[in-house]
Amino acid sequence: MAIMNQPSPPRWVTPLYIAALAAALAVLGTILFMGISHNPWPLDGDIADVTINLGGTPVREHCTSCHPEGSTATGSPHPDIAPHETAELGCTGCHLGEGMALDLVVSHGLPGNGARAILKKKDIQASCYRCHPLQPLAGAEKAWNGYRLYLQKGCDSCHPLAGLQQSGRYAPDLTAVGDHLGIDQLVTAIRDPDREPVNSTMPRYPLSKRQARNIALFLKSRTARPLFQTPMAQLQKKSLLQPDDLFPGSEQLSPGQALLQRKRCIACHRYNRDDGRIGPDLSYSGLLRTDKYLADFPGDPTALIGGTRMPAIRLTATEQRLLVKELRQNADRLQQTRLAKAAEGRDLYMLLCQRCHAADGNGLGPIAANLAQMPRAFANNRNFFADKSDKELQQSLAQGIPGTSMPGFARLLSPERREMLLNLLFKAFIGGDRYAKRRLPELPPKPEFALTAAAGQQLFQQYCIRCHGRSGTGRGPDAARLRLQPSPRNLTNTGYLVSRSDNQLLRAITYGVPGTAMPSWLGELNEQQIWALLREVRRLSMGEQP
């Protein structure tokens, strides 16, 4: 049997490997040299080696090499922390850092996510609740306030966090988030959730810098090894966090109002004078939605509004009836009082529409970014409304748009008041004659021979995923990168797509949608391809497998 000779590698491969290794060693040497030359660590002095006991775990530290007896960087003595003692807690128990490091930068916490970054001054209270049970504590007022805000804002409705009475299941687990992120990184994640990941479903909460930092101080105390819990309690997942009265005066509320508060609905939604400034106004919802819708929506919101950011809220049958009763009675009262005083269309608009569509009609209202689908812009969007018949506009206002946050106003507003509102939209925002419509071009006829379903899927992947995403959820790479407004349509939203006729979808694919980033594919695609895309959109909307 002949043995074939393997070809020798090119002569330049070995020198390239040697050069790469030499470059890597040079970079490493430079880093070490720069670190030593710029490091004020007293390498020629004694290195302290202290062992302390934290929660039954021995912890070694070199910190007192530079900070004798816990002195500060300027040589000042450590502040009095009675009843604690630095000899018992050491340094890293409160300040964090890397106690065994022999490099100034590393010992003060490696750069990056800041998980072990040194805590200074009032930020040290982030460590208090690593040892102490979560209850009011002198010196940890900001972290305690952060805990209260965490619950009041309904964070526990989405995020799991061990030890709380209520814990969500829709967002990242924050049980040990303090082990992974620093305070500054936590503040950024709270105030700018879309920074990373760019398609985050977490809404942007209207929090001040101080409020966000207080929440971050509380979250920084969440660790996988809380020192106030015994190992057996941790093993059994037993909660040692104390219940807290979050809503003083709640005993004066009606049972329905207390339910809205207890279920954290007001943490996001507006209800009369309370406003979470995240979600739609619930004040009028009792006359905007059916009783069944109001009862079913909290338990399974995505079934009625595809892609909604709202988490599921578990309600018993008794709580459902109580919720519906409260919302209906409140809407009836407002219809007879507040709405009765709205004499003009602009008054109705500011009461009922501006929260989503904005006071200037540009579709960027205070809560617009938090909705599953951006509200329609009225201003500078004449072409869109010129393509819609007046009957279609009246129907949208009276019955709402299925699968979206747009409710029907038929029960809340009389036909005369709905006409008043439509007239205002054209006069104040859209412009032009309300009844002047563009002549719509012909739609491509249904081809005699249809393309296969596989061909439709391939066309979708070729032409549509940049905006609508590979699975059709409207979260394609261009949607996030270009921050398209309004965002691309979520094609998996069954409620919305079922309410659209084939002709409506064909028109959108063929001629585009004015006022959006949806382009016309006329000329780029033939009749067979356009109809194949229509069938693929229908498949996506029904959740059918390829």
Coordinates of C-alpha atoms in Angstrom, one line a residue:
M1 CA 0.0 0.0 0.0
A2 CA 1.6 3.3 -1.1
I3 CA 2.0 6.0 1.5
M4 CA 1.2 9.4 0.1
N5 CA 3.5 12.2 1.2
Q6 CA 1.7 15.1 2.9
P7 CA 2.5 18.5 1.4
S8 CA 4.8 20.6 3.5
P9 CA 3.3 23.9 4.9
P10 CA 4.5 27.1 3.2
R11 CA 7.9 28.4 4.4
W12 CA 6.4 31.6 5.6
V13 CA 4.1 29.9 8.2
T14 CA 6.7 29.2 10.8
P15 CA 8.3 32.7 10.8
L16 CA 4.7 34.1 11.0
Y17 CA 4.0 32.1 14.1
I18 CA 7.3 33.2 15.7
A19 CA 6.6 36.8 14.9
A20 CA 3.1 36.6 16.4
L21 CA 4.4 35.0 19.6
A22 CA 7.1 37.7 19.9
A23 CA 4.5 40.4 19.4
A24 CA 2.3 38.9 22.1
L25 CA 5.2 38.7 24.5
A26 CA 6.1 42.3 23.8
V27 CA 2.6 43.5 24.5
L28 CA 2.5 41.5 27.7
G29 CA 5.9 42.9 28.8
T30 CA 4.8 46.4 28.0
I31 CA 1.6 46.0 30.1
L32 CA 3.6 44.6 33.0
F33 CA 6.2 47.4 32.8
M34 CA 3.6 50.2 32.6
G35 CA 1.7 48.7 35.5
I36 CA 4.7 48.5 37.7
S37 CA 6.2 51.9 36.7
H38 CA 2.8 53.6 37.4
N39 CA 1.9 51.6 40.4
P40 CA 2.5 53.3 43.8
W41 CA 2.2 50.0 45.6
P42 CA 5.1 49.8 48.1
L43 CA 6.7 46.7 46.8
D44 CA 9.8 47.3 48.9
G45 CA 7.7 47.2 52.1
D46 CA 6.0 44.5 54.1
I47 CA 2.8 43.0 52.7
A48 CA 0.1 42.6 55.3
D49 CA -1.7 39.3 55.1
V50 CA -4.9 39.4 57.2
T51 CA -7.6 36.7 57.4
I52 CA -11.1 37.6 58.6
N53 CA -14.3 35.5 58.9
L54 CA -17.3 36.6 56.9
G55 CA -20.4 34.5 57.3
G56 CA -18.3 31.4 58.2
T57 CA -16.0 31.9 55.2
P58 CA -12.3 32.8 55.8
V59 CA -11.3 35.8 53.6
R60 CA -7.7 36.9 53.1
E61 CA -6.7 40.5 52.4
H62 CA -3.6 42.6 51.7
C63 CA -5.5 45.9 52.0
T64 CA -3.8 47.1 55.2
S65 CA -0.4 47.1 53.4
C66 CA -1.5 50.5 52.1
H67 CA -4.2 51.3 54.6
P68 CA -2.8 50.5 58.1
E69 CA -5.6 50.0 60.6
G70 CA -8.0 50.9 57.9
S71 CA -6.7 54.4 57.3
T72 CA -7.8 56.3 54.1
A73 CA -5.6 57.0 51.1
T74 CA -4.7 60.4 52.6
G75 CA -3.7 58.8 55.9
S76 CA -6.8 59.9 57.8
P77 CA -8.1 57.3 60.3
H78 CA -11.0 55.2 59.4
P79 CA -14.4 56.7 60.4
D80 CA -16.1 55.2 63.4
I81 CA -18.4 52.4 62.3
A82 CA -19.6 51.3 65.7
P83 CA -21.1 48.8 66.6
H84 CA -18.9 47.3 63.8
E85 CA -15.1 47.0 63.9
T86 CA -12.7 47.0 61.0
A87 CA -10.8 44.2 62.6
E88 CA -13.9 42.0 62.3
L89 CA -15.2 43.1 58.9
G90 CA -11.9 43.7 57.2
C91 CA -11.9 45.9 54.1
T92 CA -13.5 44.0 51.3
G93 CA -16.5 43.0 53.3
C94 CA -17.9 46.6 52.9
H95 CA -15.7 48.2 50.3
L96 CA -15.3 45.2 47.9
G97 CA -12.2 45.3 45.7
E98 CA -9.8 42.5 45.3
G99 CA -8.1 42.1 48.7
M100 CA -5.4 39.7 47.6
A101 CA -4.2 41.7 44.6
L102 CA -0.7 43.2 44.5
D103 CA -1.6 45.9 41.9
L104 CA -3.3 49.1 42.7
V105 CA -5.8 49.0 39.7
V106 CA -6.7 45.4 40.3
S107 CA -7.0 45.7 44.0
H108 CA -9.5 48.5 43.6
G109 CA -11.6 46.4 41.3
L110 CA -10.8 45.3 37.8
P111 CA -12.2 47.6 35.0
G112 CA -15.1 46.3 33.0
N113 CA -18.5 45.7 34.6
G114 CA -17.4 47.1 37.9
A115 CA -18.6 44.1 39.9
R116 CA -15.7 44.4 42.4
A117 CA -15.1 48.1 42.1
I118 CA -14.2 49.8 45.4
L119 CA -17.3 51.3 47.1
K120 CA -16.7 54.8 48.6
K121 CA -18.5 57.2 50.9
K122 CA -22.3 56.8 50.7
D123 CA -22.1 54.0 48.1
I124 CA -20.7 51.7 50.9
Q125 CA -24.3 51.2 52.1
A126 CA -24.8 49.0 49.1
S127 CA -22.9 46.4 51.2
C128 CA -25.1 46.7 54.3
Y129 CA -27.8 44.5 53.1
R130 CA -25.3 41.8 52.2
C131 CA -25.1 41.1 55.9
H132 CA -28.2 42.6 57.4
P133 CA -31.8 41.5 56.7
L134 CA -33.7 43.9 54.4
Q135 CA -35.4 46.2 56.9
P136 CA -34.9 49.9 57.8
L137 CA -31.3 50.4 58.8
A138 CA -29.4 53.5 60.0
G139 CA -26.8 54.4 57.4
A140 CA -28.4 52.5 54.6
E141 CA -31.3 54.9 54.0
K142 CA -30.6 55.2 50.2
A143 CA -30.4 51.5 49.7
W144 CA -33.6 51.0 51.7
N145 CA -35.4 53.7 49.6
G146 CA -34.1 51.8 46.5
Y147 CA -35.7 48.6 47.7
R148 CA -39.0 50.4 48.2
L149 CA -38.8 52.0 44.7
Y150 CA -38.0 48.6 43.2
L151 CA -41.3 47.2 44.5
Q152 CA -43.3 50.4 44.0
K153 CA -42.3 50.6 40.3
G154 CA -43.3 47.0 39.8
C155 CA -39.8 45.7 39.0
D156 CA -40.7 42.4 40.8
S157 CA -43.5 41.9 38.3
C158 CA -41.0 41.0 35.6
H159 CA -37.7 40.2 37.3
P160 CA -37.1 37.1 39.5
L161 CA -35.3 38.0 42.8
A162 CA -35.0 35.4 45.5
G163 CA -36.5 36.3 48.8
L164 CA -39.3 38.6 47.7
Q165 CA -43.0 37.8 48.2
Q166 CA -43.7 38.5 44.5
S167 CA -41.2 37.5 41.8
G168 CA -41.6 37.8 38.0
R169 CA -40.5 35.3 35.4
Y170 CA -40.1 37.4 32.2
A171 CA -36.8 39.2 32.7
P172 CA -33.3 38.4 33.8
D173 CA -32.9 37.1 37.3
L174 CA -31.5 39.8 39.6
T175 CA -30.9 37.5 42.6
A176 CA -27.1 37.8 42.3
V177 CA -26.9 40.9 40.0
G178 CA -24.6 42.6 42.6
D179 CA -22.0 40.0 41.9
H180 CA -21.8 40.9 38.2
L181 CA -22.4 44.6 37.8
G182 CA -21.1 47.8 39.5
I183 CA -23.3 50.6 40.7
D184 CA -22.7 52.8 37.7
Q185 CA -23.4 50.0 35.3
L186 CA -26.7 49.3 37.2
V187 CA -27.7 52.9 36.9
T188 CA -27.1 52.8 33.2
A189 CA -29.1 49.6 32.8
I190 CA -32.0 51.2 34.7
R191 CA -32.1 54.6 33.0
D192 CA -31.2 53.4 29.5
P193 CA -32.3 49.8 29.0
D194 CA -32.1 50.0 25.2
R195 CA -28.3 50.6 25.3
E196 CA -27.6 46.9 25.8
P197 CA -29.2 44.9 24.4
V198 CA -30.5 47.3 21.8
N199 CA -33.8 45.3 21.5
S200 CA -34.5 45.2 25.2
T201 CA -38.2 45.0 26.0
M202 CA -37.7 46.8 29.3
P203 CA -39.4 50.2 29.2
R204 CA -37.6 53.4 30.0
Y205 CA -38.8 54.4 33.5
P206 CA -39.3 58.1 34.3
L207 CA -36.8 58.0 37.2
S208 CA -34.5 60.8 38.4
K209 CA -30.8 60.1 38.7
R210 CA -31.1 59.9 42.4
Q211 CA -34.0 57.4 42.3
A212 CA -32.1 55.2 39.7
R213 CA -29.0 55.3 41.9
N214 CA -30.9 54.3 45.0
I215 CA -32.3 51.3 43.2
A216 CA -28.8 50.4 42.0
L217 CA -27.6 50.6 45.6
F218 CA -30.3 48.1 46.6
L219 CA -29.5 45.8 43.6
K220 CA -25.8 45.9 44.4
S221 CA -26.6 44.2 47.7
R222 CA -28.1 41.3 45.9
T223 CA -25.5 38.5 46.0
A224 CA -25.5 34.7 45.5
R225 CA -24.2 34.4 49.1
P226 CA -26.1 36.8 51.4
L227 CA -24.4 36.8 54.7
F228 CA -27.6 37.3 56.7
Q229 CA -28.9 33.9 55.6
T230 CA -27.6 30.6 56.9
P231 CA -26.4 28.0 54.4
M232 CA -29.5 25.9 55.2
A233 CA -31.9 28.8 54.6
Q234 CA -30.2 29.4 51.2
L235 CA -30.5 25.7 50.4
Q236 CA -34.2 25.7 51.2
K237 CA -34.7 29.0 49.3
K238 CA -36.3 30.4 52.4
S239 CA -37.1 34.1 52.4
L240 CA -35.8 36.2 55.2
L241 CA -36.7 39.5 53.7
Q242 CA -39.2 41.3 55.8
P243 CA -42.6 42.4 54.3
D244 CA -42.9 46.2 53.9
D245 CA -45.9 48.6 53.8
L246 CA -45.2 50.2 50.5
F247 CA -48.3 52.2 50.1
P248 CA -49.2 54.2 53.2
G249 CA -52.9 55.1 53.3
S250 CA -54.0 52.2 51.2
E251 CA -56.6 51.3 53.9
Q252 CA -58.6 54.3 52.7
L253 CA -58.8 53.0 49.1
S254 CA -61.7 51.1 47.7
P255 CA -61.1 47.3 47.3
G256 CA -60.7 47.8 43.5
Q257 CA -58.2 50.7 43.9
A258 CA -56.3 48.7 46.5
L259 CA -56.1 45.8 44.0
L260 CA -54.7 48.1 41.3
Q261 CA -52.1 49.3 43.8
R262 CA -51.3 45.8 45.1
K263 CA -50.8 44.3 41.7
R264 CA -48.5 47.2 40.7
C265 CA -50.8 48.4 37.9
I266 CA -50.2 52.0 38.9
A267 CA -46.4 51.5 38.8
C268 CA -46.8 51.7 35.0
H269 CA -50.3 52.9 34.1
R270 CA -52.1 56.1 34.9
Y271 CA -55.3 55.8 37.0
N272 CA -56.9 59.1 37.9
R273 CA -54.3 61.2 39.6
D274 CA -51.7 58.4 40.0
D275 CA -49.4 58.0 37.0
G276 CA -46.6 55.6 36.4
R277 CA -46.0 57.3 33.0
I278 CA -45.1 53.9 31.3
G279 CA -48.4 52.4 30.0
P280 CA -51.8 53.5 28.8
D281 CA -54.3 55.5 30.9
L282 CA -56.6 53.0 32.7
S283 CA -59.0 55.8 34.0
Y284 CA -61.4 55.4 31.0
S285 CA -60.6 51.8 30.1
G286 CA -63.9 50.5 31.6
L287 CA -65.7 52.1 28.7
L288 CA -63.0 51.5 26.1
R289 CA -62.7 47.7 26.4
T290 CA -65.2 44.9 26.9
D291 CA -65.6 43.3 30.3
K292 CA -64.1 40.1 29.0
Y293 CA -61.1 42.0 27.6
L294 CA -60.5 43.7 30.9
A295 CA -60.7 40.4 32.8
D296 CA -58.5 38.4 30.4
F297 CA -55.9 40.9 29.5
P298 CA -53.8 41.0 32.7
G299 CA -53.4 37.2 32.8
D300 CA -52.3 36.8 29.1
P301 CA -51.6 40.3 27.6
T302 CA -49.6 38.9 24.6
A303 CA -52.7 37.0 23.4
L304 CA -54.5 40.3 22.9
I305 CA -51.7 42.6 22.0
G306 CA -48.8 40.7 20.3
G307 CA -45.4 41.9 21.4
T308 CA -46.6 43.9 24.4
R309 CA -44.1 44.6 27.1
M310 CA -46.6 44.1 29.9
P311 CA -45.9 40.9 32.0
A312 CA -48.7 38.6 32.9
I313 CA -50.4 39.4 36.2
R314 CA -52.1 36.5 37.9
L315 CA -55.6 37.3 39.1
T316 CA -58.2 35.0 40.7
A317 CA -61.7 35.0 39.4
T318 CA -62.8 37.2 42.3
E319 CA -60.0 39.6 41.6
Q320 CA -61.0 39.7 37.9
R321 CA -64.6 40.6 38.8
L322 CA -63.3 43.3 41.3
L323 CA -61.0 44.8 38.6
V324 CA -63.8 45.0 36.0
K325 CA -66.2 46.5 38.5
E326 CA -63.7 49.2 39.5
L327 CA -62.7 50.2 36.0
R328 CA -66.3 50.3 34.8
Q329 CA -67.5 52.4 37.7
N330 CA -64.5 54.8 37.4
A331 CA -65.1 55.3 33.7
D332 CA -68.8 55.9 34.2
R333 CA -68.0 58.6 36.8
L334 CA -65.4 60.3 34.5
Q335 CA -67.7 60.2 31.6
Q336 CA -70.3 62.2 33.6
T337 CA -67.7 64.6 35.1
R338 CA -64.4 65.2 33.4
L339 CA -65.4 64.3 29.9
A340 CA -68.7 66.3 30.1
K341 CA -66.6 69.4 30.6
A342 CA -64.6 68.9 27.4
A343 CA -66.4 71.2 25.1
E344 CA -64.0 71.1 22.1
G345 CA -62.1 68.6 20.1
R346 CA -58.8 69.7 21.4
D347 CA -60.0 69.1 25.0
L348 CA -60.9 65.5 24.1
Y349 CA -57.6 65.0 22.3
M350 CA -55.6 66.1 25.3
L351 CA -57.6 63.9 27.6
L352 CA -57.7 60.8 25.5
C353 CA -55.1 60.9 22.7
Q354 CA -52.0 62.9 23.5
R355 CA -50.5 60.2 25.9
C356 CA -49.8 58.0 22.8
H357 CA -50.0 60.3 19.8
A358 CA -48.3 63.3 21.4
A359 CA -49.7 66.8 22.0
D360 CA -48.3 67.9 18.6
G361 CA -49.6 64.8 16.8
N362 CA -46.2 63.4 15.8
G363 CA -46.9 59.9 17.3
L364 CA -44.2 60.3 19.9
G365 CA -46.3 60.7 23.0
P366 CA -45.0 60.2 26.5
I367 CA -45.6 56.4 26.5
A368 CA -45.2 55.8 22.7
A369 CA -41.9 54.0 22.9
N370 CA -43.2 51.5 25.5
L371 CA -46.1 50.3 23.3
A372 CA -46.0 47.1 21.2
Q373 CA -46.5 49.2 18.1
M374 CA -45.7 52.9 17.8
P375 CA -48.9 55.1 17.5
R376 CA -49.8 56.5 14.1
A377 CA -48.4 60.0 13.5
F378 CA -51.0 62.6 12.4
A379 CA -48.7 65.5 11.7
N380 CA -46.8 65.5 8.4
N381 CA -48.6 62.3 7.4
R382 CA -51.1 63.5 4.9
N383 CA -50.5 60.8 2.3
F384 CA -51.3 58.0 4.7
F385 CA -54.7 59.4 5.6
A386 CA -55.4 60.3 2.0
D387 CA -55.3 56.6 1.3
K388 CA -57.8 55.7 4.0
S389 CA -61.5 56.1 3.4
D390 CA -63.5 58.2 5.8
K391 CA -65.5 55.1 6.8
E392 CA -62.3 53.3 7.7
L393 CA -61.2 56.2 9.9
Q394 CA -64.6 56.3 11.7
Q395 CA -64.4 52.6 12.2
S396 CA -60.9 52.7 13.7
L397 CA -62.0 55.5 16.2
A398 CA -65.2 53.7 17.2
Q399 CA -64.1 50.1 17.3
G400 CA -60.3 50.5 17.8
I401 CA -57.6 48.5 16.1
P402 CA -57.4 44.8 17.1
G403 CA -54.0 43.6 18.4
T404 CA -52.9 47.1 19.3
S405 CA -53.2 49.6 22.2
M406 CA -55.7 51.6 20.2
P407 CA -59.1 51.1 21.9
G408 CA -62.6 51.7 20.6
F409 CA -64.4 54.9 21.7
A410 CA -67.9 54.0 20.7
R411 CA -69.2 53.7 24.3
L412 CA -67.1 56.5 25.8
L413 CA -67.8 59.2 23.1
S414 CA -71.1 59.9 21.3
P415 CA -71.0 59.9 17.4
E416 CA -71.0 63.7 17.5
R417 CA -68.0 63.8 19.8
R418 CA -66.1 61.3 17.6
E419 CA -66.8 63.5 14.6
M420 CA -65.5 66.5 16.6
L421 CA -62.3 64.6 17.3
L422 CA -61.8 63.5 13.7
N423 CA -62.3 67.0 12.4
L424 CA -59.7 68.3 14.9
L425 CA -57.1 65.7 13.7
F426 CA -57.4 67.0 10.1
K427 CA -57.5 70.7 11.1
A428 CA -54.7 70.7 13.6
F429 CA -52.3 68.0 12.4
I430 CA -53.0 66.2 9.1
G431 CA -54.1 69.1 7.0
G432 CA -56.1 69.3 3.8
D433 CA -59.6 68.2 3.2
R434 CA -60.8 65.3 5.3
Y435 CA -62.8 63.9 2.4
A436 CA -60.3 64.4 -0.4
K437 CA -58.8 61.0 -1.0
R438 CA -56.2 59.7 -3.5
R439 CA -57.2 57.3 -6.2
L440 CA -55.7 54.0 -5.2
P441 CA -53.8 52.1 -7.9
E442 CA -54.7 48.6 -9.0
L443 CA -53.5 45.7 -7.0
P444 CA -51.6 42.8 -8.6
P445 CA -54.1 40.1 -9.6
K446 CA -53.8 36.6 -8.0
P447 CA -51.5 34.6 -10.3
E448 CA -52.7 31.5 -12.0
F449 CA -49.7 29.5 -10.8
A450 CA -48.6 30.3 -7.2
L451 CA -45.1 29.9 -5.9
T452 CA -44.4 27.3 -3.3
A453 CA -44.5 28.1 0.4
A454 CA -40.7 27.6 0.5
A455 CA -40.3 30.2 -2.2
G456 CA -42.3 32.7 -0.1
Q457 CA -40.1 32.0 2.9
Q458 CA -37.0 32.5 0.9
L459 CA -38.3 35.8 -0.4
F460 CA -39.1 37.0 3.1
Q461 CA -35.6 36.1 4.2
Q462 CA -34.2 38.0 1.2
Y463 CA -36.3 41.2 1.3
C464 CA -37.9 41.6 4.7
I465 CA -35.8 40.4 7.6
R466 CA -33.7 43.5 7.8
C467 CA -36.7 45.4 9.3
H468 CA -39.2 42.7 10.3
G469 CA -36.7 40.2 11.7
R470 CA -36.1 36.6 10.8
S471 CA -39.2 35.5 12.7
G472 CA -41.3 38.5 11.7
T473 CA -41.5 40.1 15.2
G474 CA -40.5 43.6 13.8
R475 CA -37.1 43.5 15.6
G476 CA -34.8 43.2 12.6
P477 CA -31.2 44.6 12.7
D478 CA -32.2 47.7 10.8
A479 CA -35.1 48.4 13.1
A480 CA -32.7 48.7 16.0
R481 CA -29.7 50.2 14.2
L482 CA -31.7 52.9 12.4
R483 CA -34.2 53.3 15.3
L484 CA -37.0 53.3 12.7
Q485 CA -40.1 55.3 13.8
P486 CA -42.7 53.9 13.7
S487 CA -41.1 50.6 14.3
P488 CA -41.7 47.8 11.7
R489 CA -44.9 45.9 12.1
N490 CA -44.8 42.8 14.2
L491 CA -46.1 40.2 11.7
T492 CA -46.6 37.6 14.5
N493 CA -49.4 39.8 16.0
T494 CA -52.3 37.5 15.2
G495 CA -55.0 39.9 16.5
Y496 CA -53.9 42.7 14.2
L497 CA -53.2 40.7 11.1
V498 CA -56.5 38.8 11.3
S499 CA -58.3 42.1 11.2
R500 CA -56.5 43.1 7.9
S501 CA -57.8 42.0 4.6
D502 CA -55.7 40.4 1.9
N503 CA -56.1 43.6 -0.2
Q504 CA -54.8 45.8 2.7
L505 CA -51.7 43.6 3.1
L506 CA -51.2 43.4 -0.7
R507 CA -51.4 47.2 -0.9
A508 CA -48.8 47.6 1.8
I509 CA -46.4 45.1 0.2
T510 CA -46.9 46.5 -3.4
Y511 CA -47.0 50.3 -2.8
G512 CA -45.5 50.7 0.7
V513 CA -47.0 52.5 3.7
P514 CA -46.8 56.3 3.7
G515 CA -45.3 57.8 6.8
T516 CA -43.3 54.7 7.6
A517 CA -40.1 53.0 6.4
M518 CA -42.1 50.3 4.5
P519 CA -41.1 50.8 0.9
S520 CA -42.9 49.9 -2.3
W521 CA -41.8 46.6 -3.9
L522 CA -43.5 47.3 -7.2
G523 CA -41.0 46.8 -10.0
E524 CA -38.7 44.8 -7.7
L525 CA -41.0 41.9 -7.3
N526 CA -43.5 40.3 -9.8
E527 CA -47.1 39.4 -9.1
Q528 CA -46.2 35.8 -8.1
Q529 CA -43.6 37.0 -5.6
I530 CA -45.8 39.6 -4.0
W531 CA -48.6 37.0 -3.5
A532 CA -46.1 34.5 -2.1
L533 CA -45.0 37.1 0.4
L534 CA -48.6 37.7 1.4
R535 CA -49.0 34.0 2.1
E536 CA -45.8 34.0 4.2
V537 CA -47.1 37.0 6.2
R538 CA -50.3 35.1 6.9
R539 CA -48.3 32.0 8.0
L540 CA -46.2 34.1 10.4
S541 CA -49.3 35.8 11.8
M542 CA -50.9 32.4 12.7
G543 CA -47.7 31.0 14.3
E544 CA -47.6 28.2 11.8
Q545 CA -44.3 26.2 11.4
P546 CA -42.6 26.4 8.0

